[in-house]
Short mmCIF file of C-alpha atoms in Angstrom, two decimals:
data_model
loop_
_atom_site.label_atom_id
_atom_site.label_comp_id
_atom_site.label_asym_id
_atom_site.label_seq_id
_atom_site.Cartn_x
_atom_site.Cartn_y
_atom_site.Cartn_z
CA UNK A 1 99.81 81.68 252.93
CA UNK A 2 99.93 80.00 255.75
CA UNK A 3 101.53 81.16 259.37
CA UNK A 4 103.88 78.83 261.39
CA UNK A 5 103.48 78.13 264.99
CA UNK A 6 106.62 79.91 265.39
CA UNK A 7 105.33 82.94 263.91
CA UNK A 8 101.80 82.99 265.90
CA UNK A 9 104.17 82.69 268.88
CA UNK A 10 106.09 85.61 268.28
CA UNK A 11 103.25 87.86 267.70
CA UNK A 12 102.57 87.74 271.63
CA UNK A 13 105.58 89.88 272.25
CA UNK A 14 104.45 92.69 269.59
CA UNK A 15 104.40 95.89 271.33
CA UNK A 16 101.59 98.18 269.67
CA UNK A 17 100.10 102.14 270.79
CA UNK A 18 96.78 101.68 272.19
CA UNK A 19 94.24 102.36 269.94
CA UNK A 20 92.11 105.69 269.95
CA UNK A 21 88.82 105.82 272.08
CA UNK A 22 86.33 104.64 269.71
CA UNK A 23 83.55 106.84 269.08
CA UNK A 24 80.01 106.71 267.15
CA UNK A 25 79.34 104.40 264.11
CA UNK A 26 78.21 104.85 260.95
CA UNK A 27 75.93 103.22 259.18
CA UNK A 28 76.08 101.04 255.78
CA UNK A 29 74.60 104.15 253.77
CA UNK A 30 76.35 106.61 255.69
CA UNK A 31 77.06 109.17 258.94
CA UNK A 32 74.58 107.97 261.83
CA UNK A 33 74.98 111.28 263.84
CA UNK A 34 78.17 112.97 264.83
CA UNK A 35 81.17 114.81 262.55
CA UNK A 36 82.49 112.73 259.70
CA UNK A 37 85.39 110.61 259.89
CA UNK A 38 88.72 112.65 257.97
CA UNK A 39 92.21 112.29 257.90
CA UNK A 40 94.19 109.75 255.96
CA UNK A 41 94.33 105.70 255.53
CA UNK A 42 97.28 103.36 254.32
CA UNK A 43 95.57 100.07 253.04
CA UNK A 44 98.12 97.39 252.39
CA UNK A 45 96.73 94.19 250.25
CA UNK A 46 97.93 92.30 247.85
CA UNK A 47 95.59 91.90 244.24
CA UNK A 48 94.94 90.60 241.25
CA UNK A 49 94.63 92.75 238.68
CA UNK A 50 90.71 92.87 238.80
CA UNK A 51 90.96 93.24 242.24
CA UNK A 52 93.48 96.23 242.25
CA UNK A 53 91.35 97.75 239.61
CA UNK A 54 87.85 97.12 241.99
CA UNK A 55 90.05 98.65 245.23
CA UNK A 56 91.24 101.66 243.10
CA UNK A 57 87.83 102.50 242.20
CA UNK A 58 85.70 102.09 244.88
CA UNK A 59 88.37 103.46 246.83
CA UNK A 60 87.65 106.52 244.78
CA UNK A 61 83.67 106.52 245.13
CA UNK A 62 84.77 106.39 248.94
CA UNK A 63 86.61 109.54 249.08
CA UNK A 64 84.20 111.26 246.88
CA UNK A 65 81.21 110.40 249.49
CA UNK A 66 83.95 111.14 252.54
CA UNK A 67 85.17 114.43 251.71
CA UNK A 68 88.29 115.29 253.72
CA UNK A 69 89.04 111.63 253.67
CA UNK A 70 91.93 109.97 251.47
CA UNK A 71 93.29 106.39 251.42
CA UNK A 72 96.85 105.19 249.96
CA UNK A 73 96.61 102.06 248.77
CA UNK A 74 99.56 99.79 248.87
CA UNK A 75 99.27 96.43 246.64
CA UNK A 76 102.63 93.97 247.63
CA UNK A 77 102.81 90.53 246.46
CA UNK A 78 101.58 87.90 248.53
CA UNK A 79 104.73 85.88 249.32
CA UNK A 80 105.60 89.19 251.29
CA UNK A 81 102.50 90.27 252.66
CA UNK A 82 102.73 88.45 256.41
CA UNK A 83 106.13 89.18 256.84
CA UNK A 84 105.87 92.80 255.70
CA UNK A 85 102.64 93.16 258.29
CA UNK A 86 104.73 91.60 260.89
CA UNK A 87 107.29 93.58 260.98
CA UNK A 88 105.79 96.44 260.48
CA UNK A 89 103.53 95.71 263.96
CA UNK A 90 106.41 94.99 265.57
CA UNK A 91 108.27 98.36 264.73
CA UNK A 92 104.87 100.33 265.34
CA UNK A 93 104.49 101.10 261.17
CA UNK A 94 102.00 99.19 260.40
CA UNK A 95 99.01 100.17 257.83
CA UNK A 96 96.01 101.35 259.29
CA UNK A 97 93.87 98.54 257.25
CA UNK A 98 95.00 95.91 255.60
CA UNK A 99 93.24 92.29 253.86
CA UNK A 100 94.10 88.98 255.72
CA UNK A 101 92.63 85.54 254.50
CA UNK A 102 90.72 84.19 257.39
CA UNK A 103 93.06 81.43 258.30
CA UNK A 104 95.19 83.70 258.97
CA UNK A 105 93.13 86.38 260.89
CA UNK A 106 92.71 84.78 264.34
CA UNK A 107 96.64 84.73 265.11
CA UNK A 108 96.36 88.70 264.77
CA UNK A 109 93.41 89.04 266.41
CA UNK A 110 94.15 86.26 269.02
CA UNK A 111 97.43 88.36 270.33
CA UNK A 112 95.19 92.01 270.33
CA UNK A 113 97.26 93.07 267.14
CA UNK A 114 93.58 94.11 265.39
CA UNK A 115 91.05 97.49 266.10
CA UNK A 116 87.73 95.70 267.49
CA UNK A 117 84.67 96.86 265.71
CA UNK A 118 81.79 95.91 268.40
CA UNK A 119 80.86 99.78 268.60
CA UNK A 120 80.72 100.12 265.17
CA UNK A 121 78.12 98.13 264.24
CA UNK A 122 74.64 97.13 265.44
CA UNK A 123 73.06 94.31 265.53
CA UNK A 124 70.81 94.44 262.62
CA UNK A 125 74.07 95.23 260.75
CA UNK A 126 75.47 91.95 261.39
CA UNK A 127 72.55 90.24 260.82
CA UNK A 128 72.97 91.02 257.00
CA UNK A 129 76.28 88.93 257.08
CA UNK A 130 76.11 85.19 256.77
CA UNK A 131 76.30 84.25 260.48
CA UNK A 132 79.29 81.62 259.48
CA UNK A 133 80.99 84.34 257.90
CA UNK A 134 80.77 86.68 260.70
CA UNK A 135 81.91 84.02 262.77
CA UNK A 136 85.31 84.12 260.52
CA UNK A 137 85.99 87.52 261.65
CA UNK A 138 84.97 87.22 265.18
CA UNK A 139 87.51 85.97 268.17
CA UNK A 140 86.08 85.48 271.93
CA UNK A 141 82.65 86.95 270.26
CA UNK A 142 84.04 90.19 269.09
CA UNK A 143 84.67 91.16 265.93
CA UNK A 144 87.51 92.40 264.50
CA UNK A 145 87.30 92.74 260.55
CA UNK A 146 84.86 92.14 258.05
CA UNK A 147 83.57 89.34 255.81
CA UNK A 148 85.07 91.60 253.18
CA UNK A 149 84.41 87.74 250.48
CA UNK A 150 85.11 84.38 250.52
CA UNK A 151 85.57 81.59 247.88
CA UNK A 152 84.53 78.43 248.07
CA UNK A 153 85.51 75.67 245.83
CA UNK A 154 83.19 73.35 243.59
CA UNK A 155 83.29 70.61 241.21
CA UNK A 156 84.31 71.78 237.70
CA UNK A 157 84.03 69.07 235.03
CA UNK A 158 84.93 68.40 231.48
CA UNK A 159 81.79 67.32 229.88
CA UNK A 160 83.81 66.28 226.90
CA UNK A 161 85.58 63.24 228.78
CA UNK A 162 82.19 62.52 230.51
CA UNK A 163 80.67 61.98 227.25
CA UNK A 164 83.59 60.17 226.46
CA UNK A 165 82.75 57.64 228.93
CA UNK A 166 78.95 57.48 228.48
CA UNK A 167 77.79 60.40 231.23
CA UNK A 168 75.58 62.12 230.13
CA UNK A 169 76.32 66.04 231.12
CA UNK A 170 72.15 66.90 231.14
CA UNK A 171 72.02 64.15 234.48
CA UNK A 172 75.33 66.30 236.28
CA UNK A 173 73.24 68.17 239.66
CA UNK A 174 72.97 71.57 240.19
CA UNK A 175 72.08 72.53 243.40
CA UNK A 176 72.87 71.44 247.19
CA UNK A 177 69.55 69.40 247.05
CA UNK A 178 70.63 67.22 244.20
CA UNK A 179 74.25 66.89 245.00
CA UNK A 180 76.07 63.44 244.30
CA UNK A 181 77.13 61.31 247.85
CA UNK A 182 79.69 60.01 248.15
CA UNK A 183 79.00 57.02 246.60
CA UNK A 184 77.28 58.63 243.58
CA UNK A 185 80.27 60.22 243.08
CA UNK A 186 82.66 56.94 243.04
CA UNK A 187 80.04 55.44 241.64
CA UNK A 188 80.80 57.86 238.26
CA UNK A 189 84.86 58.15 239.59
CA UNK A 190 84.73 54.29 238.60
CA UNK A 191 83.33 54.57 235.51
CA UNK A 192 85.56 57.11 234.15
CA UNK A 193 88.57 55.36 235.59
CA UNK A 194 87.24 52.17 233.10
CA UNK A 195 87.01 54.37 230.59
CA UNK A 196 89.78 56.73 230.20
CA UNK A 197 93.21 56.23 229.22
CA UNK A 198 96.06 55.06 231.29
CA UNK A 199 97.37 58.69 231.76
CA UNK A 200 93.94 60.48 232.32
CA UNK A 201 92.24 60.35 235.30
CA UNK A 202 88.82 60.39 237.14
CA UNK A 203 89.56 64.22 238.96
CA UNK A 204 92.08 66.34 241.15
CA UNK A 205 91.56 67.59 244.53
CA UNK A 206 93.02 71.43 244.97
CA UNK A 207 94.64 70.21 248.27
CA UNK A 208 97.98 71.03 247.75
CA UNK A 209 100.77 72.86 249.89
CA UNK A 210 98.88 75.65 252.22
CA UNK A 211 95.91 74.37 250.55
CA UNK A 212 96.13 70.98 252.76
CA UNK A 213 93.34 72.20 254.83
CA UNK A 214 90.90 71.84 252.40
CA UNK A 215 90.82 67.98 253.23
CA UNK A 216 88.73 69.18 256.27
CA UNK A 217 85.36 69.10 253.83
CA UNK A 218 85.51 65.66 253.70
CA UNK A 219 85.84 65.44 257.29
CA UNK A 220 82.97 68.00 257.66
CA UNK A 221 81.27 66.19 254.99
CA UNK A 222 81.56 62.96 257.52
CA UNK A 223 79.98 65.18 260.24
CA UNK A 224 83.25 65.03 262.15
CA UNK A 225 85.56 67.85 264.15
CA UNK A 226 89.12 68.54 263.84
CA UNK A 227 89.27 70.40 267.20
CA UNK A 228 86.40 70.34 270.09
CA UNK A 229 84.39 73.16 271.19
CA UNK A 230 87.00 74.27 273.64
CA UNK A 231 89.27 75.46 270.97
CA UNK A 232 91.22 72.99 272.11
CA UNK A 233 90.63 69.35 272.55
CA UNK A 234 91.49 67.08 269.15
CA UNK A 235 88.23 65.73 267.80
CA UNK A 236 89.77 64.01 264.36
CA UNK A 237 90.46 60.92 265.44
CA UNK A 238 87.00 59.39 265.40
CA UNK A 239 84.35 57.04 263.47
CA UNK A 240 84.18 60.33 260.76
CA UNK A 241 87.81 60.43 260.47
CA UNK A 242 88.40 57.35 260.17
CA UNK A 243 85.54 57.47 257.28
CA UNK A 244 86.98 60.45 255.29
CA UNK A 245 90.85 59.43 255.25
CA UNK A 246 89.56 55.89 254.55
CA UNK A 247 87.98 57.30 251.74
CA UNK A 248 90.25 60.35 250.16
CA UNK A 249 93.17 57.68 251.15
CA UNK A 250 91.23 55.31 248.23
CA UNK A 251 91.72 58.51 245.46
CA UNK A 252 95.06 57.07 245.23
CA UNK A 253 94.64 53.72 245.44
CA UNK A 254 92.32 53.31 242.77
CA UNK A 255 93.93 55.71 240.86
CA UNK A 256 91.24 58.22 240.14
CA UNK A 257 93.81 61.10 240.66
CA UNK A 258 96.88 61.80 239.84
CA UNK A 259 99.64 59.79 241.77
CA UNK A 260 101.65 63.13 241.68
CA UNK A 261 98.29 65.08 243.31
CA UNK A 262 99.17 64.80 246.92
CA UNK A 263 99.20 67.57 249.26
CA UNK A 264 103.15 67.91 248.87
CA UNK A 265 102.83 68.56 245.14
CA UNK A 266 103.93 71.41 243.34
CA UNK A 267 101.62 70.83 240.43
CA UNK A 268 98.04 72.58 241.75
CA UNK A 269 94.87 70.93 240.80
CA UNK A 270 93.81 73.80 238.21
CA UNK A 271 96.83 73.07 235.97
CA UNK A 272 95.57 69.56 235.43
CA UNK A 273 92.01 70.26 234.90
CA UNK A 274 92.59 73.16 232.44
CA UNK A 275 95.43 70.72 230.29
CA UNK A 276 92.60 67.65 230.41
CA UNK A 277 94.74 65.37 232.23
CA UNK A 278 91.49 65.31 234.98
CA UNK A 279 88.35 64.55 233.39
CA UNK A 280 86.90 66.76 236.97
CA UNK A 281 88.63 69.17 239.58
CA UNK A 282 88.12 70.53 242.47
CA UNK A 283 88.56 74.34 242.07
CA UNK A 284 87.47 77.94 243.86
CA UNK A 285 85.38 80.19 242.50
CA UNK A 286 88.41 82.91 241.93
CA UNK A 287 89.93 80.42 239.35
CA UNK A 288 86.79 80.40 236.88
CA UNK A 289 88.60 83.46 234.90
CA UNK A 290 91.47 81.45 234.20
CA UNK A 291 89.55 78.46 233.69
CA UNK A 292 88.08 80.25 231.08
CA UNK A 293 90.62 81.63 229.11
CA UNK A 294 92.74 78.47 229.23
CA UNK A 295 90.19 75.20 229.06
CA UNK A 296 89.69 74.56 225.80
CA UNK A 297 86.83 72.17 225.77
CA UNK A 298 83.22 72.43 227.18
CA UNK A 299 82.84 73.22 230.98
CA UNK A 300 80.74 73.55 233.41
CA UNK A 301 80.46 73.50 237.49
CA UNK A 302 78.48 71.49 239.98
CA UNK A 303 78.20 70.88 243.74
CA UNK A 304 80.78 68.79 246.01
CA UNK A 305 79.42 65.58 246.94
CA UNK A 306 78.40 65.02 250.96
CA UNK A 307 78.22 62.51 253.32
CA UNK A 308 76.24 62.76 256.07
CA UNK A 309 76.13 67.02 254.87
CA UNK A 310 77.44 69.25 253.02
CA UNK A 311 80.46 71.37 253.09
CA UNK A 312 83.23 72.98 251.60
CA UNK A 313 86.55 74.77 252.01
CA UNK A 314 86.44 78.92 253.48
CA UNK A 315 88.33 80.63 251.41
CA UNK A 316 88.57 84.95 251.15
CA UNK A 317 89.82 87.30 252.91
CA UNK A 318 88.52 90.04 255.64
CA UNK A 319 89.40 93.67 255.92
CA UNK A 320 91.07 94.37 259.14
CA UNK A 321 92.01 97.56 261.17
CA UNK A 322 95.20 97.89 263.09
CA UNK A 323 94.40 98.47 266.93
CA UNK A 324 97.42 101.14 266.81
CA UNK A 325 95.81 103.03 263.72
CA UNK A 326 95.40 106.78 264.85
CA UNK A 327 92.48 107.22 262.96
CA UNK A 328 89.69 104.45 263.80
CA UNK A 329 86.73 105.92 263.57
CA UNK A 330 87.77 106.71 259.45
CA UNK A 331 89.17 103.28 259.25
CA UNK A 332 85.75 101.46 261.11
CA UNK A 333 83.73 103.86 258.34
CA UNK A 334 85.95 102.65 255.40
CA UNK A 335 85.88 99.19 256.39
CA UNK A 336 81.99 99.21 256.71
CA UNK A 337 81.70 101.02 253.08
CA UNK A 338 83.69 98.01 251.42
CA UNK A 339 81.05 95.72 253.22
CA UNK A 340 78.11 97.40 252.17
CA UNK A 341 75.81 95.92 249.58
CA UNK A 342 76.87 97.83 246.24
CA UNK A 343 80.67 97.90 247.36
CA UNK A 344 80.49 94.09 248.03
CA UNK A 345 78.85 93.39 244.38
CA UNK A 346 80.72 95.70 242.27
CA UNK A 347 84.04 93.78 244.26
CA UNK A 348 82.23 90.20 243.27
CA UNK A 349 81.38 90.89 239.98
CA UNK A 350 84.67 91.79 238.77
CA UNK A 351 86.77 88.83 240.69
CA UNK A 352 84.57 86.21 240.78
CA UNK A 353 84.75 85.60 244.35
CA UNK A 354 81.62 85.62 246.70
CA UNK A 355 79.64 88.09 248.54
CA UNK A 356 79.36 87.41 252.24
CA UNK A 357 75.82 89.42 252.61
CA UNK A 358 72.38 87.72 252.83
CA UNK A 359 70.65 90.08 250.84
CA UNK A 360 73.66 88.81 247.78
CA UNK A 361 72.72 85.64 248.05
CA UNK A 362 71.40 83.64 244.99
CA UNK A 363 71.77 85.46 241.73
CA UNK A 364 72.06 88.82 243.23
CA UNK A 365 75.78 89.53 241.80
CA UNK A 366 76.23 89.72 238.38
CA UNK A 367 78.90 88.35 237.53
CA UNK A 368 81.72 89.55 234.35
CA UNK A 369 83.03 85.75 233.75
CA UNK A 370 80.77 82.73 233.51
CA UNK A 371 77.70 83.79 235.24
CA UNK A 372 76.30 80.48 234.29
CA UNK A 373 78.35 79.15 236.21
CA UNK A 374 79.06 81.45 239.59
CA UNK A 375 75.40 80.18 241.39
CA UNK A 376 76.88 76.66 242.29
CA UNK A 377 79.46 78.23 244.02
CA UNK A 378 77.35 80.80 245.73
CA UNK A 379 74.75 77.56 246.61
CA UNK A 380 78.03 75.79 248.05
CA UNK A 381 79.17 78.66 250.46
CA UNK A 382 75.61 77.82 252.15
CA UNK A 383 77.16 74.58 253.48
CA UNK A 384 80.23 76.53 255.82
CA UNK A 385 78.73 76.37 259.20
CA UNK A 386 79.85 78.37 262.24
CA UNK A 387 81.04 75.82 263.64
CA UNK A 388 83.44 74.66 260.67
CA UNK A 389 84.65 78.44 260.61
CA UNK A 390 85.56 78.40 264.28
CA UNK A 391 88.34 75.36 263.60
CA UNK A 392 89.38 76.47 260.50
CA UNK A 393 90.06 80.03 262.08
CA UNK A 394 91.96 78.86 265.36
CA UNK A 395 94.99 80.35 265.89
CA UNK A 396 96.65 77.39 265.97
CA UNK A 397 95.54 76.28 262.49
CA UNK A 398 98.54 77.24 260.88
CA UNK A 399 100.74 74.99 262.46
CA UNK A 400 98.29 71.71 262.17
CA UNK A 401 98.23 72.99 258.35
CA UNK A 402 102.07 72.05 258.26
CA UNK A 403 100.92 68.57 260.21
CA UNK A 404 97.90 67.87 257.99
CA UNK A 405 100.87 68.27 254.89
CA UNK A 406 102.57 65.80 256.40
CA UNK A 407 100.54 63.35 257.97
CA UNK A 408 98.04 63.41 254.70
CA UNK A 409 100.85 62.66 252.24
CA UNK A 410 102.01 59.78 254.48
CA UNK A 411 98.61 58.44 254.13
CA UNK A 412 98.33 59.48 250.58
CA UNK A 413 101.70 58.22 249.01
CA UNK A 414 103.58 56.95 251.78
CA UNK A 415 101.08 53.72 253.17
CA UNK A 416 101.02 55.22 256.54
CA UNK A 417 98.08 53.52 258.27
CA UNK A 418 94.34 55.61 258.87
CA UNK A 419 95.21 54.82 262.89
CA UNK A 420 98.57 56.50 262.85
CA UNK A 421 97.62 58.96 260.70
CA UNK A 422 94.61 60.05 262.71
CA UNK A 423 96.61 59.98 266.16
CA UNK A 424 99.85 61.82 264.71
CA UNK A 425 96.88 64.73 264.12
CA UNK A 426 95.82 64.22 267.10
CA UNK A 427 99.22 65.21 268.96
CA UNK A 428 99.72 67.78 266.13
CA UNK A 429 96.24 69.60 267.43
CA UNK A 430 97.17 69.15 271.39
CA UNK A 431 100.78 70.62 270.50
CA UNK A 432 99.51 73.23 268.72
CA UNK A 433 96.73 74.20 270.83
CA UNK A 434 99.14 74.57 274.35
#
């Protein structure tokens, strides 16, 4: 879910308790000196039902190592989350922690809505997170949440239909080091366009509604910017931009997706995949469950294709501690227990999402769905870089989200030129960005 400009505006004008003096931190395995941490936690998220099942019980194991300690957890659904957190900041109620997905975070933590956590953790403590993923919870180089996972998405393809039109599925690459360019990969979007029927297509990109922003790893894939170092200054329209519209712009044109595919659809990638109308799609990690009870034909996943590098969409969420909670050295503790190695895995395992820790990387998680699967997407979180995080975490993204709907689908569907396209960004970034 995505936040309007309107909303990020009226966050400024939340009134919030200052938070509690922060004292001592605790380390990953436990206490580092001091009493420990009691009292009570509310934890609002919302779940699927793996996930509520993975909060309820390491929410247990958490109280059972913290003894004095208890957290309520609230699960909502996710249309209501925002609005529910909103409010409740603005009327002083709000849960001590609660889950945000990272395009979301900086507007809370950009208008001091969120508890920082510098004293809590050292800096050989953050030097087990992935440093982009440390950068998605960070705002003026403090942090203030944790990498709690993140999901990436990969290419997921039908190896029926590429048999179907002479690919063979042994040849498909595996890892970052093999992946297809981009002309590799319309290079083989060609080929099944030739082959397939009039009302199958090539693949389906996962870019739809909130999901528009997702077109920015083809633009990272081009080496190009959407916003400038500053935070500020609108970097899209350029010789990269130009490249990657140029290019997702030619999806449609040749008709290797779905003319009803565009970023204004309400038909999402993974429903066209799963029902073989896509011979490949686009798709995060978290859907590989569904993927596999529903695709009824032989699957498997491989890397995105790259330009100049590789790079994909961030996707997760972080754990986040109201500034106003009246308990934050408890909250800081449980936060940092849902981070820590065996929390993170046991978490992974059962969702198939993807641990933000170094020492998870590879095949370090053991997955409960598709294992054989789960290391491409692991390989393609190693393509977010810091500096993709930092745009895709502005404040303001939420509001060039609604532009990038807009201006993409005029590209897309409507024959709106690469030039206009690429400028009406361009105001959409310096607007947002006041």
């Amino acid at each position: 879910m995505k936040l309007s400009r309107k909303r990020a505006l009226a966050l400024v004008g939340v009134a919030v308790t200052s938070a509690l003096a922060l004292a001592g931190c605790s380390g990953f395995g436990g206490g580092s000196g001091g009493d420990a941490a009691t009292g009570s936690l509310t934890f609002t998220t919302w779940a699927s039902k793996a996930e509520q099942d993975s909060f309820t019980k390491l929410i247990k194991q958490f109280e059972s190592e913290h003894k004095g300690a208890t957290i309520k957890l609230n699960v909502v659904p996710y249309e209501q989350m925002f609005s529910n957190i909103d409010a409740q900041l603005s009327s002083g109620a709000a849960p001590d922690v609660f889950r945000v997905d990272y395009g979301n975070l900086g507007v809370y933590s950009s208008q001091d809505q969120l508890l920082d956590l510098s004293s809590y953790f050292t800096k050989s403590e953050i030097a087990q997170f992935q440093p982009a993923m440390w950068q998605a919870v960070s705002y003026d180089g403090k942090p203030y949440g944790v990498p709690h996972q993140t999901d990436v998405s990969a290419l997921l393809v039908n190896k029926d239909m590429l048999k179907q039109a002479g690919i063979d599925p042994s040849s498909l690459p595996k890892t970052q080091a093999d992946a297809w360019t981009w002309d590799q990969f319309a290079a083989v979007a060609a080929k099944l366009r030739a082959a397939l029927p009039a009302d199958k297509y090539p693949f389906v990109y996962n870019w739809q509604q909130a999901g528009a922003a997702r077109w920015l790893s083809w633009l990272f894939q081009a080496d190009g910017k959407l916003i400038g170092a500053d935070g500020k200054t609108p970097e899209i329209d350029s010789a990269a931009g130009t490249k990657a519209l140029d290019f997702t712009k030619s999806f449609f044109q040749k008709n290797w997706v779905p003319p009803t595919s565009s970023v204004k659809s309400a038909t999402y990638a993974d429903s066209l995949f799963s029902e073989g109308t896509a011979a490949m799609g686009f798709l995060g990690s978290f859907l590989v469950p569904d993927m596999a009870s529903l695709a009824k034909f032989d699957w498997t996943a491989i890397p995105m294709p790259k330009d100049a590098r590789g790079a994909t969409d961030l996707g997760g969420n972080a754990l986040v501690a109201t500034k106003a909670t009246k308990n934050p050295k408890l909250a800081a503790e449980f936060l940092k227990f849902m981070v820590q190695a065996d929390s993170m895995s046991t978490f992974c395992a059962a969702t198939n999402e993807l641990p933000t820790r170094t020492d998870l990387s590879g095949d370090k998680v053991k997955y409960d769905i598709r294992p054989d699967v789960m290391p491409v997407f692991v390989d393609q979180a190693s393509t977010i870089e810091p500096s993709d995080v930092k745009q895709v975490t502005s404040p303001a993204m939420a509001a060039i989200n609604t532009a990038l709907q807009d201006q993409l689908d005029a590209a897309f569907i409507g024959g709106q030129s690469t030039k206009d396209t690429l400028t009406k960004l361009s105001d959409a970034v310096k607007e947002a960005t006041k």
